[in-house]
Amino acid sequence: MSGDGARDREGGSFWRDNSLTLAFGSAFLVVLFLQALAGHAQFNEDLAADGLQRIGLGEYLMSSDFAVDVSENWQSEFLQFFLFVFGTVWLVQRGSPESKELHKIGTESDRDQRAGDHARADSPRWAGTKDWRQGLYSRSLGLVMGGLFLLSWVAQSIAGMSAYDEQQLRRLQDPVGWGAYVLSPDFWNRTLQNWQSELLAVAAMVILSVFLRQRGSPESKPVGSSHGATGVEG
């Protein structure tokens, strides 16, 4: 019996077996709620400064200002993972657990990927096919991340245009269309601020994990691994 199969059969409580997703999902909801409260307070301060009536929390949650603040962060996160998932197929970093082993650059063989004739009994059904289904499934993670990035990018652009036009009207200036807003400095200032921070975070994680360790984390190499060990998880 393989080690992976034995561990899977040990089972455990629902909370333990899904604790990573549950913890981060719960933290996301808490932070999103706190962001809504802080954003609502700031938005009302801006309204008061312009001599306008304050709005309630529910109205703020339905506003374009809240939507653009949320969506611009989401699209940068999904972009980060989309680039990382696809980039690590071909790009490597010697000594990093975030990289695969140096000799495995590329999409790898069916044997390495347990696909086609090399699929196992517990492999996903589409992994054992030899047609478009395997091709689609074998790239499904990156494609979904890319799709989520595009959807959140479009949502950000639409909500950002609406928020921008509201400010234009407050200043007694003409609103702009979607095309003009997507080419505007306001849109790209918001967008590039997030992109550069996400790319920096990935680059820092990749290179720092070469020399630094976090005992027990799969994002780190084992404490005693050499700095040159690549693709090894703790």
XYZ file of C-alpha atoms in Angstrom:
234
model
C 0.000 0.000 0.000
C 1.425 3.382 -0.982
C 2.148 5.998 1.643
C -0.322 8.421 0.050
C -3.069 5.793 0.035
C -2.407 4.811 3.632
C -2.634 8.394 4.805
C -5.830 8.953 2.818
C -7.420 5.880 4.407
C -6.572 7.010 7.917
C -9.233 9.653 7.585
C -9.986 12.202 10.238
C -12.530 14.774 11.217
C -14.006 17.102 8.622
C -12.551 20.125 10.443
C -9.017 18.717 10.554
C -9.050 17.410 6.995
C -10.222 20.783 5.630
C -8.640 23.094 8.203
C -6.465 24.993 5.707
C -9.394 25.938 3.476
C -11.705 26.629 6.413
C -9.173 28.805 8.227
C -8.304 30.938 5.222
C -11.908 31.082 4.030
C -13.080 32.268 7.437
C -10.250 34.798 7.675
C -11.209 36.083 4.218
C -14.810 36.712 5.303
C -13.698 38.458 8.502
C -11.257 40.715 6.651
C -13.810 41.444 3.918
C -16.309 42.518 6.600
C -13.724 44.745 8.283
C -12.800 46.232 4.902
C -16.478 47.025 4.322
C -16.699 48.835 7.667
C -13.518 50.831 7.067
C -14.458 51.619 3.471
C -17.943 52.702 4.521
C -16.530 55.088 7.140
C -14.043 56.581 4.670
C -16.684 56.910 1.963
C -18.984 58.810 4.326
C -16.105 61.091 5.328
C -15.586 61.905 1.636
C -19.304 62.573 1.186
C -19.356 64.858 4.213
C -16.342 66.764 2.876
C -18.246 67.332 -0.365
C -21.335 68.475 1.559
C -23.341 65.391 0.617
C -25.565 63.129 2.704
C -24.035 60.053 4.310
C -25.207 56.591 3.249
C -25.864 53.384 5.198
C -23.657 50.300 5.194
C -26.059 48.311 3.010
C -26.081 51.032 0.366
C -22.283 51.201 0.469
C -21.996 47.442 -0.043
C -24.018 47.836 -3.252
C -21.935 50.769 -4.445
C -19.341 50.800 -7.211
C -16.742 52.135 -4.768
C -16.893 48.968 -2.669
C -17.022 46.756 -5.761
C -13.920 48.275 -7.322
C -11.928 48.079 -4.088
C -12.719 44.370 -3.766
C -12.379 43.374 -7.412
C -9.053 45.115 -7.982
C -7.511 43.037 -5.210
C -9.085 39.818 -6.451
C -7.862 40.229 -10.015
C -4.274 40.792 -8.911
C -4.352 37.686 -6.717
C -5.746 35.499 -9.485
C -3.201 36.963 -11.909
C -0.426 36.021 -9.488
C -1.521 32.391 -9.290
C -2.274 32.175 -13.019
C 1.245 33.340 -13.887
C 2.818 31.166 -11.200
C 0.938 28.005 -12.239
C 1.861 28.383 -15.911
C 5.292 29.919 -15.331
C 6.538 27.084 -13.154
C 5.990 24.625 -16.008
C 9.014 26.093 -17.797
C 10.795 28.320 -15.292
C 12.852 26.973 -12.390
C 14.854 28.339 -9.459
C 17.711 26.227 -8.181
C 17.306 25.559 -4.463
C 13.670 26.655 -4.139
C 10.823 24.352 -2.996
C 8.535 26.587 -5.086
C 10.312 25.276 -8.206
C 10.206 21.786 -9.610
C 13.413 19.834 -10.079
C 15.710 21.292 -12.712
C 15.586 18.291 -15.047
C 11.775 18.319 -15.182
C 11.353 21.545 -17.154
C 8.317 21.333 -19.440
C 5.019 19.479 -19.334
C 6.680 16.138 -18.448
C 5.790 12.673 -19.722
C 2.540 10.782 -19.205
C 4.455 8.423 -16.927
C 5.610 11.296 -14.706
C 2.120 12.801 -14.694
C 0.255 9.490 -14.203
C -1.806 10.255 -17.296
C -3.117 8.182 -20.183
C -1.910 4.578 -19.966
C -0.099 5.435 -16.731
C -3.219 6.579 -14.846
C -3.932 4.691 -11.632
C -7.172 3.319 -10.264
C -7.580 6.360 -8.006
C -6.655 8.896 -10.725
C -9.323 11.388 -11.873
C -11.346 9.860 -14.705
C -10.261 12.342 -17.365
C -6.581 11.788 -16.524
C -6.799 8.316 -18.058
C -8.219 9.465 -21.385
C -6.144 10.187 -24.499
C -8.250 12.892 -26.135
C -9.222 16.525 -25.544
C -10.485 15.687 -22.060
C -7.019 14.896 -20.782
C -5.612 17.994 -22.487
C -8.264 20.174 -20.874
C -8.067 18.578 -17.441
C -4.262 18.664 -17.437
C -4.412 22.465 -17.773
C -7.612 23.083 -15.818
C -6.002 24.777 -12.800
C -4.240 27.426 -14.853
C -7.242 27.938 -17.131
C -9.621 28.480 -14.193
C -7.174 30.885 -12.539
C -6.827 32.766 -15.820
C -10.608 32.860 -16.249
C -11.120 34.172 -12.725
C -8.496 36.842 -13.379
C -10.245 37.991 -16.545
C -13.680 38.038 -14.872
C -12.428 40.023 -11.880
C -10.487 42.358 -14.204
C -13.647 43.093 -16.183
C -15.601 43.561 -12.939
C -12.940 45.965 -11.690
C -13.001 47.971 -14.911
C -16.801 48.308 -14.884
C -17.048 49.134 -11.180
C -14.062 51.461 -11.456
C -15.662 53.322 -14.350
C -18.857 53.773 -12.349
C -16.968 55.022 -9.276
C -14.857 57.336 -11.415
C -17.929 58.757 -13.146
C -19.554 59.453 -9.771
C -16.530 61.534 -8.812
C -16.643 63.302 -12.155
C -20.291 64.258 -11.607
C -19.541 65.545 -8.093
C -16.949 67.837 -9.670
C -19.472 68.869 -12.341
C -17.372 67.186 -15.014
C -18.500 64.884 -17.806
C -18.505 61.116 -17.164
C -16.372 58.840 -19.349
C -17.159 55.617 -21.163
C -15.714 52.185 -20.420
C -13.130 52.327 -23.197
C -11.856 55.726 -22.078
C -11.695 54.629 -18.450
C -9.717 51.454 -19.237
C -7.125 53.684 -20.911
C -7.140 56.219 -18.095
C -4.368 56.776 -15.512
C -6.852 56.084 -12.689
C -7.497 52.533 -13.916
C -3.864 51.649 -14.532
C -2.682 53.277 -11.324
C -5.073 51.031 -9.376
C -4.174 47.970 -11.447
C -0.386 48.276 -11.551
C -0.140 49.004 -7.818
C -1.560 45.561 -7.165
C 0.335 43.743 -9.918
C 3.753 44.920 -8.809
C 3.122 43.941 -5.192
C 1.956 40.436 -6.162
C 4.936 39.860 -8.447
C 7.317 41.069 -5.747
C 5.743 38.720 -3.198
C 6.157 35.695 -5.496
C 9.747 36.577 -6.371
C 10.603 37.090 -2.692
C 9.024 33.761 -1.693
C 10.874 31.886 -4.443
C 14.330 33.241 -3.630
C 14.045 33.472 0.164
C 12.918 29.844 0.387
C 16.277 28.862 -1.094
C 18.131 30.014 2.035
C 15.496 30.215 4.784
C 13.359 27.484 6.373
C 10.007 27.085 8.097
C 9.892 23.796 9.947
C 6.876 21.653 9.061
C 5.652 23.791 6.148
C 5.336 22.317 2.645
C 6.292 25.752 1.346
C 9.749 25.265 2.869
C 12.465 22.671 2.431
C 13.300 20.441 5.400
C 15.481 22.332 7.856
C 18.566 20.265 7.076
C 18.261 20.374 3.263
C 21.104 21.985 1.371
C 20.543 25.386 -0.190
C 20.935 23.775 -3.612
C 18.181 21.176 -3.110
C 15.396 21.997 -5.568
C 11.747 20.987 -5.549
C 12.025 19.425 -2.095
C 9.213 20.120 0.378
C 9.338 19.919 4.172
